[in-house]
PDB file of C-alpha atoms in Angstrom:
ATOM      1  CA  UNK A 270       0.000   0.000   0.000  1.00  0.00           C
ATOM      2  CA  UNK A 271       1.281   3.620  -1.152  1.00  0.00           C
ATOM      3  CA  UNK A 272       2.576   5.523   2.041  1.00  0.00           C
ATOM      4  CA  UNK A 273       0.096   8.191   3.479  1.00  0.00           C
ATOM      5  CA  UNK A 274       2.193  11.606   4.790  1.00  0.00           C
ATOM      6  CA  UNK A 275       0.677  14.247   6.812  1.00  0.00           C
ATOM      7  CA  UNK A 276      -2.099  13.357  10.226  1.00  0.00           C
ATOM      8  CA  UNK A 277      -3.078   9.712  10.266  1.00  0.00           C
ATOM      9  CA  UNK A 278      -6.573   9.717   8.667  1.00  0.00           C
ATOM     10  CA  UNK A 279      -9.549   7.585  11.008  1.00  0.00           C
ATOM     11  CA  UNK A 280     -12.942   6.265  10.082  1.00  0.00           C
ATOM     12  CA  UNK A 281     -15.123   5.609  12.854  1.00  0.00           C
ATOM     13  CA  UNK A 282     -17.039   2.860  12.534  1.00  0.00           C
ATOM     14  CA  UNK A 283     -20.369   2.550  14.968  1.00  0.00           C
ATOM     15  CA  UNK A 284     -21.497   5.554  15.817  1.00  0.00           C
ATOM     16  CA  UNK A 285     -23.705   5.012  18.841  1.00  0.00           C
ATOM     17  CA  UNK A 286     -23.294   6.828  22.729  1.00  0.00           C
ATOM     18  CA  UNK A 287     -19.341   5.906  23.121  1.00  0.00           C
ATOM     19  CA  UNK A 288     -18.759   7.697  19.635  1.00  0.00           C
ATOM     20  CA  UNK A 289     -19.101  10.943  21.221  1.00  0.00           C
ATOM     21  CA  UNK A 290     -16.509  10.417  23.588  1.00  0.00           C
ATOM     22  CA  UNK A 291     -14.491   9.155  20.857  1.00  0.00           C
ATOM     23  CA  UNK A 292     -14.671  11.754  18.060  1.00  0.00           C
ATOM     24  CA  UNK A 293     -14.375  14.004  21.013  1.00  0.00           C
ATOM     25  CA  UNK A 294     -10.728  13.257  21.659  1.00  0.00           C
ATOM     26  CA  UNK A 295      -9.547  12.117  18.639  1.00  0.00           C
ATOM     27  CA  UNK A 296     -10.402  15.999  16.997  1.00  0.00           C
ATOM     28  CA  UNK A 297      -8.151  17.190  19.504  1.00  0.00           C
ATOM     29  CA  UNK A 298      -5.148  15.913  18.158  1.00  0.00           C
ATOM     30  CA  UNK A 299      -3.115  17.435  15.806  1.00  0.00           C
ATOM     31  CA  UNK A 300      -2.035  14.354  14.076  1.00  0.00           C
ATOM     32  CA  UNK A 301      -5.065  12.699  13.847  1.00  0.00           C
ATOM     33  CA  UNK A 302      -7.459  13.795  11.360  1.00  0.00           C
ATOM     34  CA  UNK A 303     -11.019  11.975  11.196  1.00  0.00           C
ATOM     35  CA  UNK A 304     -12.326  11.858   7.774  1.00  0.00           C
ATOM     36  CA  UNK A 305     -15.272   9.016   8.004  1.00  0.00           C
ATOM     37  CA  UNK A 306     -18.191   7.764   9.884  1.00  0.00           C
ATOM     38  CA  UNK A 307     -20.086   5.126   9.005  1.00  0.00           C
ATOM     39  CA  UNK A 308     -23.284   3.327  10.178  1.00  0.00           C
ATOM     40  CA  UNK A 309     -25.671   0.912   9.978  1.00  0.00           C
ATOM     41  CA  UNK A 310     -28.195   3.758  10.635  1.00  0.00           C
ATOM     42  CA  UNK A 311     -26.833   6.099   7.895  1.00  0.00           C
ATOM     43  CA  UNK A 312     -28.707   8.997   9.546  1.00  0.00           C
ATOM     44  CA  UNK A 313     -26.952   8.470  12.469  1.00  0.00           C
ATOM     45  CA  UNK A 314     -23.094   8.544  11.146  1.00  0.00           C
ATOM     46  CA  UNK A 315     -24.151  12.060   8.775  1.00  0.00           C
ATOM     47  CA  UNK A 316     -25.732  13.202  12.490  1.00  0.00           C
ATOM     48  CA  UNK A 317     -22.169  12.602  14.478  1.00  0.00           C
ATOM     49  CA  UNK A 318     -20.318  13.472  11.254  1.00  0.00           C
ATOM     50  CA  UNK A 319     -22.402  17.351  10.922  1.00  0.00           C
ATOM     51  CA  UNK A 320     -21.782  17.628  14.875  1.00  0.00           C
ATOM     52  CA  UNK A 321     -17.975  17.026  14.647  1.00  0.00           C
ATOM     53  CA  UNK A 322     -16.948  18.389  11.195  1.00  0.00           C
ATOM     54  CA  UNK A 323     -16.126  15.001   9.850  1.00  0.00           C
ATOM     55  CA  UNK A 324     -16.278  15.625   5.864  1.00  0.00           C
ATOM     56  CA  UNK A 325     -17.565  12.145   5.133  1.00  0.00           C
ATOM     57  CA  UNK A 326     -20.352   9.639   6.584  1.00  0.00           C
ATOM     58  CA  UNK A 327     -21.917   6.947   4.798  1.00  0.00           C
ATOM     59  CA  UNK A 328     -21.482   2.458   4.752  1.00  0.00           C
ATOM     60  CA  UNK A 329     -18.096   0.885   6.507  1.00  0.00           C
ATOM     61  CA  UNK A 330     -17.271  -0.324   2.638  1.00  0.00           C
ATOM     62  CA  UNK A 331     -17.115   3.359   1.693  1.00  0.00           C
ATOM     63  CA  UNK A 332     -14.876   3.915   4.571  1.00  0.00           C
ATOM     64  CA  UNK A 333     -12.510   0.999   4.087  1.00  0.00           C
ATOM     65  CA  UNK A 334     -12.271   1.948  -0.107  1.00  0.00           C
ATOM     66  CA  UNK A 335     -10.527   5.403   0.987  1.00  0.00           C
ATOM     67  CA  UNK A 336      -7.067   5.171   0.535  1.00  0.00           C
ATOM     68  CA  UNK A 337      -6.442   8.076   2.880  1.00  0.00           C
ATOM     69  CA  UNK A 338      -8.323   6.510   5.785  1.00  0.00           C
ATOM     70  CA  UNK A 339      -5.297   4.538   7.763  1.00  0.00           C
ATOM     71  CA  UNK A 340      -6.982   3.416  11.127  1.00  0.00           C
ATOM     72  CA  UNK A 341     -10.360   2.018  11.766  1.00  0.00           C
ATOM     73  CA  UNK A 342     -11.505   2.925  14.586  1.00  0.00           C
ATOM     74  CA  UNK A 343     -14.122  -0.049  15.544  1.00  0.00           C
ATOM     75  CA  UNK A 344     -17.025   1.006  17.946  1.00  0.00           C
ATOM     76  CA  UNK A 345     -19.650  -1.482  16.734  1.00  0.00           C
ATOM     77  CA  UNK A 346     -21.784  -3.871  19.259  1.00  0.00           C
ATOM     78  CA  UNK A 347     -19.472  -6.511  20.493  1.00  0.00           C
ATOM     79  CA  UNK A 348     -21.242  -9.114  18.216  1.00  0.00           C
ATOM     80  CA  UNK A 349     -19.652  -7.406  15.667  1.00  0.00           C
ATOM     81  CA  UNK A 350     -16.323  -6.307  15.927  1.00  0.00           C
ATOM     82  CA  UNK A 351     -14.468  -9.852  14.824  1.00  0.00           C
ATOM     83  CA  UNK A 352     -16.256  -9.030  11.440  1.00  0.00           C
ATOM     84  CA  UNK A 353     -15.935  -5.638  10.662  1.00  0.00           C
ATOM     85  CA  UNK A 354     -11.807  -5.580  12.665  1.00  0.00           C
ATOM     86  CA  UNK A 355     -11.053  -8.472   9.459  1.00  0.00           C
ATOM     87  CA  UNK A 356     -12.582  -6.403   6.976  1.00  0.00           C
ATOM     88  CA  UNK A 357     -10.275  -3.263   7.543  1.00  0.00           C
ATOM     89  CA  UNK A 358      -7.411  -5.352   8.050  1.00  0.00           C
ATOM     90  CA  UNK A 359      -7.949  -7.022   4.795  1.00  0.00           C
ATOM     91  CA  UNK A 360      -8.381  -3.805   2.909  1.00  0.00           C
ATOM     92  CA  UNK A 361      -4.839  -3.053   4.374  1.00  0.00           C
ATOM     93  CA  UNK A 362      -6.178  -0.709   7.540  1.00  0.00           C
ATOM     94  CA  UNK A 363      -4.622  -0.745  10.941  1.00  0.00           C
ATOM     95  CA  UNK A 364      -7.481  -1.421  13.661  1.00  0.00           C
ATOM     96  CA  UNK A 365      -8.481   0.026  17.181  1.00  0.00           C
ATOM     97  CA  UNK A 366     -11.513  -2.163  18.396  1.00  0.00           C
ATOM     98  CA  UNK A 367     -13.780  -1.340  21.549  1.00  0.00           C
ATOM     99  CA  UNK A 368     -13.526  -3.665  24.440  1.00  0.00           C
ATOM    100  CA  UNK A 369     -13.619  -6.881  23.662  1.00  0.00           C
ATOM    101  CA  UNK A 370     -11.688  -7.914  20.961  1.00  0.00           C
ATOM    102  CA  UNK A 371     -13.849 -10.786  19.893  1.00  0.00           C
ATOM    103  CA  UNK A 372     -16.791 -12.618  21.374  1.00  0.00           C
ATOM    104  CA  UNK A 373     -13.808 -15.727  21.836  1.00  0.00           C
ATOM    105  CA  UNK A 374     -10.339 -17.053  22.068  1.00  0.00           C
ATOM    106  CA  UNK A 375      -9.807 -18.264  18.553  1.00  0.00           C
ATOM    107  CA  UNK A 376     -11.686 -15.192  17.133  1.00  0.00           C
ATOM    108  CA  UNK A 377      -9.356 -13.009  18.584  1.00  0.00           C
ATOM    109  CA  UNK A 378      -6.348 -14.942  18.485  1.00  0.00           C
ATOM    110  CA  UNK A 379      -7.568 -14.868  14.345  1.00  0.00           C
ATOM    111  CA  UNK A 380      -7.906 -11.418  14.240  1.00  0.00           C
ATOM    112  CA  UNK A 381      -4.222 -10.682  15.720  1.00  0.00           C
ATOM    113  CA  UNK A 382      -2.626 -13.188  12.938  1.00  0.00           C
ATOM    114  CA  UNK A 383      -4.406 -11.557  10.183  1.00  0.00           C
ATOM    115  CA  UNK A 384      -2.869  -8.288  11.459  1.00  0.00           C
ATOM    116  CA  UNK A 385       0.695  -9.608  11.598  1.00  0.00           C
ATOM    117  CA  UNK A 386       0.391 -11.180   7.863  1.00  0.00           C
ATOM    118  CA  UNK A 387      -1.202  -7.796   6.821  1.00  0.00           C
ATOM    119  CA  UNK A 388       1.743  -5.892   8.351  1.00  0.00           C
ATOM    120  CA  UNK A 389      -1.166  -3.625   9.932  1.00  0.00           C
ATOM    121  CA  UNK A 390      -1.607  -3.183  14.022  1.00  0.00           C
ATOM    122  CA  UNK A 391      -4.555  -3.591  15.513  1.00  0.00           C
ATOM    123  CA  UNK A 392      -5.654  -2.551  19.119  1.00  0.00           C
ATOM    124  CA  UNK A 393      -8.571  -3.150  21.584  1.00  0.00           C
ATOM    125  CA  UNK A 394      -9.735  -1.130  24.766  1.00  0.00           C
ATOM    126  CA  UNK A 395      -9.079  -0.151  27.486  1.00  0.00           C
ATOM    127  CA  UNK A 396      -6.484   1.817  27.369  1.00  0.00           C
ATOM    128  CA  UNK A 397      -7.263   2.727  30.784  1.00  0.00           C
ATOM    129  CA  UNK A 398      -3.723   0.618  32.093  1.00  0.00           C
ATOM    130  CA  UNK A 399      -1.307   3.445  30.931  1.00  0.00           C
ATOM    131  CA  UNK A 400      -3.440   6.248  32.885  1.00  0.00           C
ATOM    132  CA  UNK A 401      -0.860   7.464  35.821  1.00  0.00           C
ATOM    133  CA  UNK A 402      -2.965   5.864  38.316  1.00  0.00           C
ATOM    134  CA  UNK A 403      -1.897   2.360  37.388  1.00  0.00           C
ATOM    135  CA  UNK A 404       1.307   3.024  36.257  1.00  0.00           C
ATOM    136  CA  UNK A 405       2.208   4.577  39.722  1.00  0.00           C
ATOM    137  CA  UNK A 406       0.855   0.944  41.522  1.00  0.00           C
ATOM    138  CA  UNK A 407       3.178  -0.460  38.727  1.00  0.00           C
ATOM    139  CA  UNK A 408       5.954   1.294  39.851  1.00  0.00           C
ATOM    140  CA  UNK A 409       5.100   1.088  43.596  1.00  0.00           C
ATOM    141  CA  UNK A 410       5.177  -2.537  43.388  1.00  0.00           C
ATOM    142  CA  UNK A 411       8.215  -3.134  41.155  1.00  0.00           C
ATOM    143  CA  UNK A 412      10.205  -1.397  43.166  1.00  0.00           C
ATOM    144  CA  UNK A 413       8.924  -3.187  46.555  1.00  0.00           C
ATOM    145  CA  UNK A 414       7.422   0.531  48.212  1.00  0.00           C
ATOM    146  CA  UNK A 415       4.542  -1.295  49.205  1.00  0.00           C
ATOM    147  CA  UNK A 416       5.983  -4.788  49.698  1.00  0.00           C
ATOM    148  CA  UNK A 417       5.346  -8.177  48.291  1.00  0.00           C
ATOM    149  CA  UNK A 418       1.559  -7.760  47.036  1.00  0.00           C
ATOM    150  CA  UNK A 419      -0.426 -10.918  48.063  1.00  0.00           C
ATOM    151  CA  UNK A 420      -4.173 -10.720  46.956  1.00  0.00           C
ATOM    152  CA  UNK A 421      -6.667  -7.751  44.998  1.00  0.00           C
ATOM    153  CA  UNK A 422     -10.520  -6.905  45.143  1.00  0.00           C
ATOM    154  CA  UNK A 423     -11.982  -5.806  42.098  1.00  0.00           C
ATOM    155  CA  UNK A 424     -15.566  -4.732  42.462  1.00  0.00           C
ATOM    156  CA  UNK A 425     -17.837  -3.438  39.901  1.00  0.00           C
ATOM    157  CA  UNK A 426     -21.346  -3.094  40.883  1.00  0.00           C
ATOM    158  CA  UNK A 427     -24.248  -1.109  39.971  1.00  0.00           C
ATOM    159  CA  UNK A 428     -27.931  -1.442  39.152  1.00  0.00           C
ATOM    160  CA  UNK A 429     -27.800  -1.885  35.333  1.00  0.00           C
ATOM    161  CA  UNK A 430     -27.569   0.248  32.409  1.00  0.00           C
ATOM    162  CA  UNK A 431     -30.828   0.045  31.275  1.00  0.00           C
ATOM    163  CA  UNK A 432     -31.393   3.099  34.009  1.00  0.00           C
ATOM    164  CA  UNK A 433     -29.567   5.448  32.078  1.00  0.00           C
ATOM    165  CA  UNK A 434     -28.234   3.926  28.810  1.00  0.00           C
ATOM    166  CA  UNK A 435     -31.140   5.442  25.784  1.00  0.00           C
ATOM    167  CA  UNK A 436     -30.174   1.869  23.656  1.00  0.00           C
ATOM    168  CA  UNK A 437     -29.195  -0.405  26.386  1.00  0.00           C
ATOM    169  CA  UNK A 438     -30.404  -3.979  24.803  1.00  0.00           C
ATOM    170  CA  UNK A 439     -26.632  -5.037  23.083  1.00  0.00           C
ATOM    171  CA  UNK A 440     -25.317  -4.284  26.662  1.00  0.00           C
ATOM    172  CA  UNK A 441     -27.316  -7.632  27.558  1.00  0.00           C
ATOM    173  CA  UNK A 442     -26.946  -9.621  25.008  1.00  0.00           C
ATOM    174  CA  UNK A 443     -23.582 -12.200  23.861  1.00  0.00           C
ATOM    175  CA  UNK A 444     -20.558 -10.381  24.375  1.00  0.00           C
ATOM    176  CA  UNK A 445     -21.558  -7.823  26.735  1.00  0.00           C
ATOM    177  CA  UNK A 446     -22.903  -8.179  30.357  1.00  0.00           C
ATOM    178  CA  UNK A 447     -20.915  -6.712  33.652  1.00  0.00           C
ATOM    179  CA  UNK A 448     -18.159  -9.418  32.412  1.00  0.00           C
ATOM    180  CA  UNK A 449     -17.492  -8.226  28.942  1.00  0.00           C
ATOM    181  CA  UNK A 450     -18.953  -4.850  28.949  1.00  0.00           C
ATOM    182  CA  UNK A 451     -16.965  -3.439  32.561  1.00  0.00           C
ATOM    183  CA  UNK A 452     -14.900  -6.718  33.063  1.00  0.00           C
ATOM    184  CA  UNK A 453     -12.048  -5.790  31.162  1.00  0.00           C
ATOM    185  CA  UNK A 454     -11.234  -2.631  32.564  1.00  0.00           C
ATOM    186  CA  UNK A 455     -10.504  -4.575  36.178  1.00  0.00           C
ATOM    187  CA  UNK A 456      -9.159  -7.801  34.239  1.00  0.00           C
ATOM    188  CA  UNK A 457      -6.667  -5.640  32.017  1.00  0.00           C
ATOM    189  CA  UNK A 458      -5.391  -3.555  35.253  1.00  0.00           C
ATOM    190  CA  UNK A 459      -4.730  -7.692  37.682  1.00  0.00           C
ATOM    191  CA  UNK A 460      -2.646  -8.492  34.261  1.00  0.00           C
ATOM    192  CA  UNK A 461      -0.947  -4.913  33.908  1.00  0.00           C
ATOM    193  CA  UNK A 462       0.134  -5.540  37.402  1.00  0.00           C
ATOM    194  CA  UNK A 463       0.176  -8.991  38.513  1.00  0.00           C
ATOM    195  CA  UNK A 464       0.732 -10.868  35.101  1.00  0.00           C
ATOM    196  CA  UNK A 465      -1.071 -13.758  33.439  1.00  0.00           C
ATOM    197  CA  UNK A 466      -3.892 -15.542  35.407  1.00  0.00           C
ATOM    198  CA  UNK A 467      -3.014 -19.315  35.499  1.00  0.00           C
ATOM    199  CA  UNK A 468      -6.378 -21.071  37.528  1.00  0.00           C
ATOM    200  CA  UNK A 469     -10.053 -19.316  37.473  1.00  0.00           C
ATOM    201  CA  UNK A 470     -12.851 -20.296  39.188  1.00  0.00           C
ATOM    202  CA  UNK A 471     -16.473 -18.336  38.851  1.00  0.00           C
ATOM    203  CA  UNK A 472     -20.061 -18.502  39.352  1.00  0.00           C
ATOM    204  CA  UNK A 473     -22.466 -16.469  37.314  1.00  0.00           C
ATOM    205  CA  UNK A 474     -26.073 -15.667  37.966  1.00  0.00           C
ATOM    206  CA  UNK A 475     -29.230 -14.131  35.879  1.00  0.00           C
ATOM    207  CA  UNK A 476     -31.501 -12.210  38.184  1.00  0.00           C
ATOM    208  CA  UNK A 477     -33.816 -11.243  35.434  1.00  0.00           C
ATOM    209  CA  UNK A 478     -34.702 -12.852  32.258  1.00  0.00           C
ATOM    210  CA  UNK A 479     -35.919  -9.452  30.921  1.00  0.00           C
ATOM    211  CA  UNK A 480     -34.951  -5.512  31.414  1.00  0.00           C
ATOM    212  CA  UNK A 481     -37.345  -2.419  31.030  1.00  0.00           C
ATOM    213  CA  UNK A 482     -35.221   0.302  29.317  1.00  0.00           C
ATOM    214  CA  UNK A 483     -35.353   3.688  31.581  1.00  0.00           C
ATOM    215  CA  UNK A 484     -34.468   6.363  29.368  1.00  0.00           C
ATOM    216  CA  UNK A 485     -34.903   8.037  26.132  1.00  0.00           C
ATOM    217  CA  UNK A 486     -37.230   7.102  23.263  1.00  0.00           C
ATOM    218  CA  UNK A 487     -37.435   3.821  23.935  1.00  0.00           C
ATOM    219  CA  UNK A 488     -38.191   4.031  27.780  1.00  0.00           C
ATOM    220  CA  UNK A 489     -40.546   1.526  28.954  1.00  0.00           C
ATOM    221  CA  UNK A 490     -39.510  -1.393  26.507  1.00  0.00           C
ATOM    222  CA  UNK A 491     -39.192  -4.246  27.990  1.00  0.00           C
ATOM    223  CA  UNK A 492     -36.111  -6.781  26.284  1.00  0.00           C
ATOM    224  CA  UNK A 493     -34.428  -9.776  26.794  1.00  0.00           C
ATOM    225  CA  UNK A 494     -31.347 -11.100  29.132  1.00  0.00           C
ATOM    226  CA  UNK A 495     -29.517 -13.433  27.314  1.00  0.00           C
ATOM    227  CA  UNK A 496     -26.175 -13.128  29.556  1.00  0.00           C
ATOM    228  CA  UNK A 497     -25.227 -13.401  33.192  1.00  0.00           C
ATOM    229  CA  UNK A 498     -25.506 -10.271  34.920  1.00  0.00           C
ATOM    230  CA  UNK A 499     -23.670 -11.276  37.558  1.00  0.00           C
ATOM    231  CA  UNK A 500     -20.124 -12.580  37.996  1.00  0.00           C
ATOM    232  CA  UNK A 501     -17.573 -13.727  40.881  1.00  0.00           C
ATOM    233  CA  UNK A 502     -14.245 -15.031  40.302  1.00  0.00           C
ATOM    234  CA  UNK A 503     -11.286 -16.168  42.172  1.00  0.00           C
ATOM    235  CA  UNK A 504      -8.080 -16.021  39.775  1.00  0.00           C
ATOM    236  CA  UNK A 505      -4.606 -17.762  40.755  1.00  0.00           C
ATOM    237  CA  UNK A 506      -1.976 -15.319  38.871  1.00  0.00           C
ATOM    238  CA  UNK A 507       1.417 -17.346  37.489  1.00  0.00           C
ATOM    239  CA  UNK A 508       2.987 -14.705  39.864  1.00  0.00           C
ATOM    240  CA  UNK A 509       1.315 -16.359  43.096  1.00  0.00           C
ATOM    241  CA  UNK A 510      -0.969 -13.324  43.746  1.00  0.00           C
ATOM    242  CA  UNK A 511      -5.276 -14.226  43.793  1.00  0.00           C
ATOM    243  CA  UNK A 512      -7.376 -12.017  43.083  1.00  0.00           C
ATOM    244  CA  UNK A 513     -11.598 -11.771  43.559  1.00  0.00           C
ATOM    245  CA  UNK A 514     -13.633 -10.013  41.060  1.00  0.00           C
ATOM    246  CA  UNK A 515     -16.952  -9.240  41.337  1.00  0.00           C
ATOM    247  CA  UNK A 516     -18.956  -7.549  38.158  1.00  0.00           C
ATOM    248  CA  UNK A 517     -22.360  -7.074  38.989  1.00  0.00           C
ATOM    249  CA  UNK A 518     -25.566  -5.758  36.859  1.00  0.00           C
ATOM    250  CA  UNK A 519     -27.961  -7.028  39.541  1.00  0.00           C
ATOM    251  CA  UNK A 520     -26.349  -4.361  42.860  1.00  0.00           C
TER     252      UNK A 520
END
């Protein structure tokens, strides 16, 4: 592929809530220049493109034709990011994907080969790991400040997003739930700090079989649970530390 000079040049793909945030920070970078969005809902990418002076909306094939557009920048529902992450990499785009990669091991251990044959990189939230806040516990434990760590709590735990979430129904359905959807925050920051996890034991629990949406358009729609909404691990680390994680929809 011909070498593109000048700010790296982003399509967004998915353009629901977390887009915001997203076009948001990457239009305040110099060397980042957004020049796509693209949809299912068509109206929807021209709506976020006209509120953040993107020049282009339209399909994801539009996107991944333009030879100026370098990184796709994958905020689709998790059911869909395995598809649309080998799509860009095949038309020779680097990829940044939302949290989680895929909806499994080999999917994601699929996606990262493609990338290396493709000679493209390709990326999946959170970031969250590098923020100073875990790179001083980093430090602070490297250099034994705090001593020889032994165990962690990781709690996440609220009422559901269906309270204040205007589309909340993909947030319950496969790939999603407090384990996929707020999981990997907590999981990402044990491995930043511990390692890899090397024994995992959980139980998971549904406490409702269906959800009443609270907010927006849709409010009052009842939908269905198809994933636990509540998890509780206890994770050996190669390292020796343990860890228990809790990830709750249901607090």
């Amino acid at each position: 592929m011909e070498a593109v000079t000048g700010p790296v040049g982003v399509a967004v793909v998915g353009c629901g809530s977390i887009s915001t945030q997203y076009l948001r920070g990457l239009r305040s970078f110099r060397d980042v220049r957004v020049l796509f969005c693209a949809d299912l809902d068509l109206e929807r990418a021209k709506g976020q493109a006209a509120r953040f002076g993107v020049p282009a909306a339209g399909p994801v094939e539009r996107a991944l034709e333009m030879r100026e557009v370098e990184l796709v920048v994958n905020l689709t529902v998790p059911g869909a990011h395995a598809e649309v992450a080998t799509a860009a990499i095949a038309a020779g785009k680097s990829v940044w994907i939302e949290k989680p990669l895929a909806l499994d091991l080999a999917s994601g251990q699929a996606l990262i080969a493609r990338a290396e044959k493709a000679h493209v990189r390709i990326g999946c939230a959170p970031d969250t790991i590098l923020a100073p806040g875990v790179q001083t516990a980093r430090r602070l434990i490297e250099s034994g400040t705090i001593g020889e760590p032994q165990t962690a709590l990781a709690l996440m735990q609220s009422s559901g997003p269906e309270l204040w979430h205007p589309h909340p129904e993909f947030l319950f359905q496969r790939g999603a739930g407090p384990l996929f959807d707020m999981g990997p925050y907590y999981i990402s920051v044990l491995a930043a700090l511990f390692g890899p996890a090397e024994r995992v034991a959980a139980v998971v629990r549904r406490a409702h079989q269906s959800r009443v949406v609270g907010t927006g358009p849709s409010a009052g729609t009842a939908f269905g649970v198809e994933v636990p909404s509540y998890v509780a691990a206890l994770v050996e680390y190669a390292s020796g530390e343990s860890g228990s994680l809790v990830f709750s929809f249901d607090s």
